mmCIF file with all atom_site columns, C-alpha atoms in Angstrom:
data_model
loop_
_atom_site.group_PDB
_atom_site.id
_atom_site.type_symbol
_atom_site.label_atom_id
_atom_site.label_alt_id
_atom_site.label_comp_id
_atom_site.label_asym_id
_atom_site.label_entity_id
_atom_site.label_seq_id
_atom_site.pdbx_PDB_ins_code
_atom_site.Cartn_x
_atom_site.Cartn_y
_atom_site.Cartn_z
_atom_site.occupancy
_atom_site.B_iso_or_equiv
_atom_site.pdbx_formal_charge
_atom_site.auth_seq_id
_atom_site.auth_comp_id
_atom_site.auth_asym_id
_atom_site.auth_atom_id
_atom_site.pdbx_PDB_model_num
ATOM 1   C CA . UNK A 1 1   ? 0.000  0.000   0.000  1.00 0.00 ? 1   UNK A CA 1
ATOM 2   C CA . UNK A 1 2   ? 1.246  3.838   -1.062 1.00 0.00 ? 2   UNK A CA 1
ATOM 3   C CA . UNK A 1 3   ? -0.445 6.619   0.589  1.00 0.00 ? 3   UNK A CA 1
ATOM 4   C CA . UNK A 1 4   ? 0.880  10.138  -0.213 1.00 0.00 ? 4   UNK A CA 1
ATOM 5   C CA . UNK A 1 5   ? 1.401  12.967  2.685  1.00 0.00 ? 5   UNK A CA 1
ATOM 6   C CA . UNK A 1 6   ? 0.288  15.998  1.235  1.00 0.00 ? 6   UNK A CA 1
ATOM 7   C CA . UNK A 1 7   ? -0.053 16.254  -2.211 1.00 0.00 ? 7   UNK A CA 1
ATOM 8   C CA . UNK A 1 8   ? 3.819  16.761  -3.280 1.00 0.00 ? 8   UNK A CA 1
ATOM 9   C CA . UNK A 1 9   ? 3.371  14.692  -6.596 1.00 0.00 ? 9   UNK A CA 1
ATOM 10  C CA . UNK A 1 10  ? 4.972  11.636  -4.316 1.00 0.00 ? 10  UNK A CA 1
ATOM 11  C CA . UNK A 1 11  ? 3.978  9.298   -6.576 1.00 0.00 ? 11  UNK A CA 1
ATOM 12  C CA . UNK A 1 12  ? 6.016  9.655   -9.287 1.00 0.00 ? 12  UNK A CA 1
ATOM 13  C CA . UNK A 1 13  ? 8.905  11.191  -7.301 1.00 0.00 ? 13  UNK A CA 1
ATOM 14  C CA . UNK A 1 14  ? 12.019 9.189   -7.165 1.00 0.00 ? 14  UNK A CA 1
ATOM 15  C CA . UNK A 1 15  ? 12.809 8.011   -3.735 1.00 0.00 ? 15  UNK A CA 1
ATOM 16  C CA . UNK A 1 16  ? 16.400 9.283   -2.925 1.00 0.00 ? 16  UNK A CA 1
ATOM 17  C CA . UNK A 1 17  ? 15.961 8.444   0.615  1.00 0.00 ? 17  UNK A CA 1
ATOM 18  C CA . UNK A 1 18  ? 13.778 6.724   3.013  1.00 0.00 ? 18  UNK A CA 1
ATOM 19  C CA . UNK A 1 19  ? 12.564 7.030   6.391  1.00 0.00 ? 19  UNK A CA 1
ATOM 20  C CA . UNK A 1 20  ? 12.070 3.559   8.019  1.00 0.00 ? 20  UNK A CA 1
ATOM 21  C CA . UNK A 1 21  ? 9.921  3.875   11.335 1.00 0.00 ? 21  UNK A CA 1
ATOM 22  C CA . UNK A 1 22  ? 10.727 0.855   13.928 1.00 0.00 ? 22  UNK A CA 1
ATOM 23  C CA . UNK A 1 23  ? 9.047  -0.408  17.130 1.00 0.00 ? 23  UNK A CA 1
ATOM 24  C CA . UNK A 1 24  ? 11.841 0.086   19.136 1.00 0.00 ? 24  UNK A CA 1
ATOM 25  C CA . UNK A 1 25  ? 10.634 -1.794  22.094 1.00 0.00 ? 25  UNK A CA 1
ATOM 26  C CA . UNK A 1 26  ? 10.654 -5.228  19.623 1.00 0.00 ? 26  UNK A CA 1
ATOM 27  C CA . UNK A 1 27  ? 13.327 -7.351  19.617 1.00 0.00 ? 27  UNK A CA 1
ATOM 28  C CA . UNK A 1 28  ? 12.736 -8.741  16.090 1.00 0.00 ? 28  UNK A CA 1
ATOM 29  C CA . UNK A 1 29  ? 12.500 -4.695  15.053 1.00 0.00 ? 29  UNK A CA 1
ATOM 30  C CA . UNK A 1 30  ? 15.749 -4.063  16.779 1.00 0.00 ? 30  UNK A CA 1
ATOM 31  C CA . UNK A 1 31  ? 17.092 -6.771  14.993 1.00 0.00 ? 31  UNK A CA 1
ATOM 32  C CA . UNK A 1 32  ? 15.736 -6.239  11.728 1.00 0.00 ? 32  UNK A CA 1
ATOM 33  C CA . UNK A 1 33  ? 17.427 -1.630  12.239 1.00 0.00 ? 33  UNK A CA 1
ATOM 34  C CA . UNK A 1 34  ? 20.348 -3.396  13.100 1.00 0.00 ? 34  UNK A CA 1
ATOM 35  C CA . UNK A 1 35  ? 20.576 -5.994  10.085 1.00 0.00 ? 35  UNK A CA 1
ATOM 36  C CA . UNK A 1 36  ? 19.341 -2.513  7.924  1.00 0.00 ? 36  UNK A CA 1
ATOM 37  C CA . UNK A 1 37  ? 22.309 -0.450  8.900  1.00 0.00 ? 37  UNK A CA 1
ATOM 38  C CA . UNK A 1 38  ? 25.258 -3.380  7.908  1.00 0.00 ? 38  UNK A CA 1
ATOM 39  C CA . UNK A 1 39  ? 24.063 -3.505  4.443  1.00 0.00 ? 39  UNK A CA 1
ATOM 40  C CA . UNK A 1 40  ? 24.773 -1.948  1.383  1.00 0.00 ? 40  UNK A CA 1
ATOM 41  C CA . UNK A 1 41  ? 22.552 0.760   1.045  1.00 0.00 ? 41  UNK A CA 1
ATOM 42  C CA . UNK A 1 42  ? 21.437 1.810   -2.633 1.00 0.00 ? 42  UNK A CA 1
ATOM 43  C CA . UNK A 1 43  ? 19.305 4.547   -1.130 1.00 0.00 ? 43  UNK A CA 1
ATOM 44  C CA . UNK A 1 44  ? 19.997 5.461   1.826  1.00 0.00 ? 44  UNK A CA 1
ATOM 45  C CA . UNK A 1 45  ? 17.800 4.423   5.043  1.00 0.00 ? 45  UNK A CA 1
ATOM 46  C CA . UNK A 1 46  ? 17.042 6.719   8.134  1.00 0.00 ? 46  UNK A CA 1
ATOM 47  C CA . UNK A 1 47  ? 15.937 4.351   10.754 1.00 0.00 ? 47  UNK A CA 1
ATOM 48  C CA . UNK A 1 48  ? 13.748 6.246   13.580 1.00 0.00 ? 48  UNK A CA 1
ATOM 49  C CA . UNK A 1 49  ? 12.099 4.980   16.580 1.00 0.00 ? 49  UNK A CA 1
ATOM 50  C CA . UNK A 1 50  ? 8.117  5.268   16.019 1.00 0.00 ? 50  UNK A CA 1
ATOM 51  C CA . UNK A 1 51  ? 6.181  7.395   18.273 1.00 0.00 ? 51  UNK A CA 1
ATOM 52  C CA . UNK A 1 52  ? 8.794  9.448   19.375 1.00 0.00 ? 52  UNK A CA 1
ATOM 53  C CA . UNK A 1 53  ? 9.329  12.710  19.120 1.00 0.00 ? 53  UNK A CA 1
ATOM 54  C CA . UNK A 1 54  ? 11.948 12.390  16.291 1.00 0.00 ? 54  UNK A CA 1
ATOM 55  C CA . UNK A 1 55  ? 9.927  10.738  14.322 1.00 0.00 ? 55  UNK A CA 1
ATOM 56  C CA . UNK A 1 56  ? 6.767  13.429  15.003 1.00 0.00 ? 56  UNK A CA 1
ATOM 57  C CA . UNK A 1 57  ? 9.233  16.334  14.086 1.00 0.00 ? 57  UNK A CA 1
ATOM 58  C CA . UNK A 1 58  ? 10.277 14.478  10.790 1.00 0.00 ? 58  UNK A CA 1
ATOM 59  C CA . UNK A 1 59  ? 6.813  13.822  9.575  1.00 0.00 ? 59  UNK A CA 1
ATOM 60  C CA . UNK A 1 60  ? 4.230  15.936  11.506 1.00 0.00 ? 60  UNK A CA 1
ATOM 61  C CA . UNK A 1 61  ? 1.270  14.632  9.287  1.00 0.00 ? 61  UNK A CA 1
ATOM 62  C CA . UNK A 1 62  ? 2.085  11.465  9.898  1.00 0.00 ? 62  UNK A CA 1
ATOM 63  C CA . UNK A 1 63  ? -0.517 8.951   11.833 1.00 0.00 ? 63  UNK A CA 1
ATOM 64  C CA . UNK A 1 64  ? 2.102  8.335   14.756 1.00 0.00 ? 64  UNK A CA 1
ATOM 65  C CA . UNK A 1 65  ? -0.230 5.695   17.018 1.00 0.00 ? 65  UNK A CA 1
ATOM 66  C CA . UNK A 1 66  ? -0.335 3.892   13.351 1.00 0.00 ? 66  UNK A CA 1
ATOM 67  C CA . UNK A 1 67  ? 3.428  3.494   13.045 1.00 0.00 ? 67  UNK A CA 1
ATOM 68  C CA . UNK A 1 68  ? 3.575  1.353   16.281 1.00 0.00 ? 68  UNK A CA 1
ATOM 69  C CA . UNK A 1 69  ? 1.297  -1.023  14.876 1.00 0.00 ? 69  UNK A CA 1
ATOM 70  C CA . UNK A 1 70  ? 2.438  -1.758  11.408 1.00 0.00 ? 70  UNK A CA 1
ATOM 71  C CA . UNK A 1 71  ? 6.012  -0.707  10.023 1.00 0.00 ? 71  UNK A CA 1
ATOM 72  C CA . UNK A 1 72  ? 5.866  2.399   8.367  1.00 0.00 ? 72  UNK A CA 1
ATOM 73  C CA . UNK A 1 73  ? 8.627  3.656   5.500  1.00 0.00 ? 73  UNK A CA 1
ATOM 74  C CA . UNK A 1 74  ? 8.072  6.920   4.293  1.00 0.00 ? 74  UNK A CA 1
ATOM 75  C CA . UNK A 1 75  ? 10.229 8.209   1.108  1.00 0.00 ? 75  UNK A CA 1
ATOM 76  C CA . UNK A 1 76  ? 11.485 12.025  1.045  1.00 0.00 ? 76  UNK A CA 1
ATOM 77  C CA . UNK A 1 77  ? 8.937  12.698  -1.578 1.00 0.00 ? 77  UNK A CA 1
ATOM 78  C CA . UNK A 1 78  ? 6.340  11.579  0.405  1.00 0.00 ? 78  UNK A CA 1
ATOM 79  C CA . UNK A 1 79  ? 5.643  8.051   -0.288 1.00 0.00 ? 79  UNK A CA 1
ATOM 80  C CA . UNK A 1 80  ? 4.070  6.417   2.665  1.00 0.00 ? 80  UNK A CA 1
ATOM 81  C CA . UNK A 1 81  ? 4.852  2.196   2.554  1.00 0.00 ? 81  UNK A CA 1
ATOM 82  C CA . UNK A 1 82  ? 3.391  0.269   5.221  1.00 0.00 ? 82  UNK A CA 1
ATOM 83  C CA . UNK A 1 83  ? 3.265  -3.926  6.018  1.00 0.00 ? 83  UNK A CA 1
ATOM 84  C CA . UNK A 1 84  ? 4.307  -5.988  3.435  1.00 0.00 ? 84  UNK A CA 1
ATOM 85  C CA . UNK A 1 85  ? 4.890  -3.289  1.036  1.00 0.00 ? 85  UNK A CA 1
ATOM 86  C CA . UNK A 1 86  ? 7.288  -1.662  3.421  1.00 0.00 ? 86  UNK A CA 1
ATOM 87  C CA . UNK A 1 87  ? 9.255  -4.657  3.734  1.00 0.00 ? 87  UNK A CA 1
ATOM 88  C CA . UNK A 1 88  ? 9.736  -4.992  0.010  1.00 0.00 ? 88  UNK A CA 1
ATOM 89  C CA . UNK A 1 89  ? 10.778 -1.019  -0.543 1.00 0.00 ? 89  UNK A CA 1
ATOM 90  C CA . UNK A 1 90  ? 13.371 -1.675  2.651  1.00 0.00 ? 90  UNK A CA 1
ATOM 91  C CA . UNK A 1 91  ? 14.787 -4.762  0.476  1.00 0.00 ? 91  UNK A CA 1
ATOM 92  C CA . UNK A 1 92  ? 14.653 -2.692  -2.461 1.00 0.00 ? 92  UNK A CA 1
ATOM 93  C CA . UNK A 1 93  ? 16.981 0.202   -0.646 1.00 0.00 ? 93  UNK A CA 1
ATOM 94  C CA . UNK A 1 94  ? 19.661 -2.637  -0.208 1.00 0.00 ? 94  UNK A CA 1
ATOM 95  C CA . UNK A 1 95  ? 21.931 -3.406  -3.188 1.00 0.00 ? 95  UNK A CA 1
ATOM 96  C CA . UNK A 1 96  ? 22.172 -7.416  -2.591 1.00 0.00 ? 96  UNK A CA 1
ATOM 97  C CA . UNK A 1 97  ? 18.236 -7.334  -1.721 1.00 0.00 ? 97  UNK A CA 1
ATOM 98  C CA . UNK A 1 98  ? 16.868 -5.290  -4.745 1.00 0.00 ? 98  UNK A CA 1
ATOM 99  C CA . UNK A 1 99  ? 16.342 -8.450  -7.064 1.00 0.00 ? 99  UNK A CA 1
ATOM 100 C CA . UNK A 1 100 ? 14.254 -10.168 -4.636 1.00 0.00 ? 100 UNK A CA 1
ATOM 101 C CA . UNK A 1 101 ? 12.620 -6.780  -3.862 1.00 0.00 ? 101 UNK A CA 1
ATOM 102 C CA . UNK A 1 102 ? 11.346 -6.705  -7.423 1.00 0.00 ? 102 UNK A CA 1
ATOM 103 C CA . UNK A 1 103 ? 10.611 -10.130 -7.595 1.00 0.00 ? 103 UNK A CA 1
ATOM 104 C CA . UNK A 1 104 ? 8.164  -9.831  -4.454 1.00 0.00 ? 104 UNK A CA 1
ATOM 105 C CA . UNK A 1 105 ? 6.597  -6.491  -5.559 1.00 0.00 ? 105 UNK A CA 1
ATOM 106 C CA . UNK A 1 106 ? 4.650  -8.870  -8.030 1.00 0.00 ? 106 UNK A CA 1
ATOM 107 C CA . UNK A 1 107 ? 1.481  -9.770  -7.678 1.00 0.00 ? 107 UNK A CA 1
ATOM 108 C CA . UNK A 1 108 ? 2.069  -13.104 -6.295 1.00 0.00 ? 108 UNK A CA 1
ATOM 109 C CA . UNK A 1 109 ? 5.300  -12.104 -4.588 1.00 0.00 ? 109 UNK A CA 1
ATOM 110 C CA . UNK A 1 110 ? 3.076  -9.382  -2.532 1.00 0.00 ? 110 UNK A CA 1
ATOM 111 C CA . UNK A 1 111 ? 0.999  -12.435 -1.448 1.00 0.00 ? 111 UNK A CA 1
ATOM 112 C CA . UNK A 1 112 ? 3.788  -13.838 -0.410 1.00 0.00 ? 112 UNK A CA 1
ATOM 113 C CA . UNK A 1 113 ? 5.503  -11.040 2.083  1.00 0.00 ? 113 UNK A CA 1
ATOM 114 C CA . UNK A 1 114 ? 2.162  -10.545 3.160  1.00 0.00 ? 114 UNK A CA 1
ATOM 115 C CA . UNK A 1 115 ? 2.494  -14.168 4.894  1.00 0.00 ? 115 UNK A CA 1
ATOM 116 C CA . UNK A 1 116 ? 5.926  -13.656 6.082  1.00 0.00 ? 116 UNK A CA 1
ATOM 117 C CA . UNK A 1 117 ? 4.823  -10.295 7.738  1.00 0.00 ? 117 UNK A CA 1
ATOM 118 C CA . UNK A 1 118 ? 2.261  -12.251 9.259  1.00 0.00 ? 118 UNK A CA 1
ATOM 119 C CA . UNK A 1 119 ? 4.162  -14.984 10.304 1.00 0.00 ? 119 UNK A CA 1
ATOM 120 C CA . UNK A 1 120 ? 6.080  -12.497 11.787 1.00 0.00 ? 120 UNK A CA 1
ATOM 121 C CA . UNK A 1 121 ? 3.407  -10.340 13.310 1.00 0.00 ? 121 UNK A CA 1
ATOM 122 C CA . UNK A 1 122 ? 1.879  -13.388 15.254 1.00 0.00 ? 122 UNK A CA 1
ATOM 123 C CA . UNK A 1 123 ? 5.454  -14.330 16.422 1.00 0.00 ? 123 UNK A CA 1
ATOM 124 C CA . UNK A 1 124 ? 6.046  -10.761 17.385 1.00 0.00 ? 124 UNK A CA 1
ATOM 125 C CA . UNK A 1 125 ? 2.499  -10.664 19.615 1.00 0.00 ? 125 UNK A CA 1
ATOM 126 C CA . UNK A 1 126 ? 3.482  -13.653 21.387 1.00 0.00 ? 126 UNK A CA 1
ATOM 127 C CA . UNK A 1 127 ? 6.724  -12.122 22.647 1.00 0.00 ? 127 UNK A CA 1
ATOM 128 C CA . UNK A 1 128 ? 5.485  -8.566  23.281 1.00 0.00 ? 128 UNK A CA 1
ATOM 129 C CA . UNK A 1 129 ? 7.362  -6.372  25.962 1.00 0.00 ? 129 UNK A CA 1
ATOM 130 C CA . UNK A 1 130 ? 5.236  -3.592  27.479 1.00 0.00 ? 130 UNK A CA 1
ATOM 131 C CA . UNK A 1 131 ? 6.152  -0.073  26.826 1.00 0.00 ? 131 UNK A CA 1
ATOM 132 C CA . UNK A 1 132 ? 7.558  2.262   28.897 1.00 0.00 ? 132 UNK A CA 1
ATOM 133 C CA . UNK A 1 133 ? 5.323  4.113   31.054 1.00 0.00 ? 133 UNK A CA 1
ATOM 134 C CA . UNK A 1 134 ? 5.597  8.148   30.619 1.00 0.00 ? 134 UNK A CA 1
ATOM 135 C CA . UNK A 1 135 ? 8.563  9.497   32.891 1.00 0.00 ? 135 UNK A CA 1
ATOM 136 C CA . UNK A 1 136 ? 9.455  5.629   33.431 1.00 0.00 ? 136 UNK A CA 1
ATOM 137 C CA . UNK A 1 137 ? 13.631 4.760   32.071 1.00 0.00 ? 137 UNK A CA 1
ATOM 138 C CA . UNK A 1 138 ? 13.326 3.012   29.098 1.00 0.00 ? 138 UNK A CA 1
ATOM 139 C CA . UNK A 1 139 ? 16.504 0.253   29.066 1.00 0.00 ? 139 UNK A CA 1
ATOM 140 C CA . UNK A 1 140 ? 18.722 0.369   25.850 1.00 0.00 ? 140 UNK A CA 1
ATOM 141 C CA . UNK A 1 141 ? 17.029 -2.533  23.508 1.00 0.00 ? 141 UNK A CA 1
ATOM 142 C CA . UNK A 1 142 ? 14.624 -3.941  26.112 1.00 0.00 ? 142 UNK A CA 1
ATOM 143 C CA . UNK A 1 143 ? 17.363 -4.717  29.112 1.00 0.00 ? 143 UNK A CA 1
ATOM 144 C CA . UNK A 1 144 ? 15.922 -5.208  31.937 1.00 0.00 ? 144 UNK A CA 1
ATOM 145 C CA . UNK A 1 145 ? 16.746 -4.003  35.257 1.00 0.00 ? 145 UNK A CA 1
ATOM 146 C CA . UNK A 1 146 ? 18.820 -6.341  37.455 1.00 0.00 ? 146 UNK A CA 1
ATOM 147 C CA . UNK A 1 147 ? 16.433 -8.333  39.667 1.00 0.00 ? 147 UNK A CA 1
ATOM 148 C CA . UNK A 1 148 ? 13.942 -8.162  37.149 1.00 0.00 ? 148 UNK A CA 1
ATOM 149 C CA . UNK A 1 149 ? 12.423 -10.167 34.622 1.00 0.00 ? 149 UNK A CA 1
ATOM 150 C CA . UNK A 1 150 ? 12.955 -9.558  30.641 1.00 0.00 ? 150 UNK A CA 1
ATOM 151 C CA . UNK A 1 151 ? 10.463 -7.996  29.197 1.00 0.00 ? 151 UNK A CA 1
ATOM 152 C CA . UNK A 1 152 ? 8.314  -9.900  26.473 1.00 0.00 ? 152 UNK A CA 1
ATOM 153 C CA . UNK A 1 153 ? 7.873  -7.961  23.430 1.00 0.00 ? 153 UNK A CA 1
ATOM 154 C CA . UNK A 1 154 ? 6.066  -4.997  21.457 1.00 0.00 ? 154 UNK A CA 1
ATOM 155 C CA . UNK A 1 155 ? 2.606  -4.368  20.053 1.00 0.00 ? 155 UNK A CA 1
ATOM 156 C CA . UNK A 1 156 ? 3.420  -4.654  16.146 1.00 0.00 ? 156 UNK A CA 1
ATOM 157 C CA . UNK A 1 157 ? 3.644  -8.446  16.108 1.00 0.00 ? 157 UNK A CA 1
ATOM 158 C CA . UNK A 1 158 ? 7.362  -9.598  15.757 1.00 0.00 ? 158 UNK A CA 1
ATOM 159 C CA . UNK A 1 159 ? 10.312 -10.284 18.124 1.00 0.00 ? 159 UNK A CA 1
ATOM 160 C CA . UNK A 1 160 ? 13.478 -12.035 18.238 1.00 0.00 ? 160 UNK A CA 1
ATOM 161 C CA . UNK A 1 161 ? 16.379 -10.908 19.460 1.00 0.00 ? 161 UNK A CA 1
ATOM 162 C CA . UNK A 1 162 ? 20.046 -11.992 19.228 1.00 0.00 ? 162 UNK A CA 1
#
């Protein structure tokens, strides 16, 4: 799916640059930024925390409670990916991932992201950790405290973590 924020003639811009909003609080997420940032990057990825205020400053029309449910990659002309279709633009950014990027932006090869995102998604739910509350410390990539238990995962459906 392509939405379009504002009407800047996104698209048919080329994307020169893309904005990948994560669940930080996932594991698999976590995972998935840090697998992002060792590849070879055709166009260049800006990975962002969802729901913070970063990511609100960077794209004020933006659906914010949205991003924490579903991946979200925006493009700098506008392009809005999310699910499935943001997977496949993220592979297409990455110059040993763009051939299977166009092979699953067919038809068929949508259907098939679509059940790997799902696969995914259920995984993720069963391994959610609970967010932060407001004015609560938030531990780098879901450390917990000593003394306490590890927390279990995030609200977008994936997690797995080294």
């Amino acid at each position: 799916m392509t939405t379009v924020l504002g009407d800047r003639g996104a698209a048919s811009a080329p994307v020169r640059r893309l904005t990948v909003l994560y669940d930080a609080h996932c594991p698999l997420c976590a995972f998935v930024r840090d697998w992002l940032v060792r590849q070879h990057q055709l166009v260049p990825l800006d990975l962002v925390p969802a729901g913070t205020p970063e990511a609100r400053q960077r794209l004020p029309e933006l659906d914010h409670a949205s991003t924490l449910e579903e991946i979200t990659v925006v493009g700098d002309g506008g392009q809005v990916y999310r699910g499935a279709a943001a997977w496949v633009v993220c592979l297409w950014a990455l110059a040993k991932y763009r051939p299977l990027a166009h092979r699953l932006s067919t038809r068929s090869g949508l259907r098939f992201a679509r059940g790997a995102v799902l696969a995914a998604a259920q995984y993720r739910e069963t391994h959610r950790r609970p967010r932060p509350v407001e004015g609560e410390v938030s531990h780098p990539r879901g450390a917990a405290p000593t003394g306490s238990a590890a927390p279990q995962g995030c609200r977008s459906g994936c997690a797995v973590r080294d």
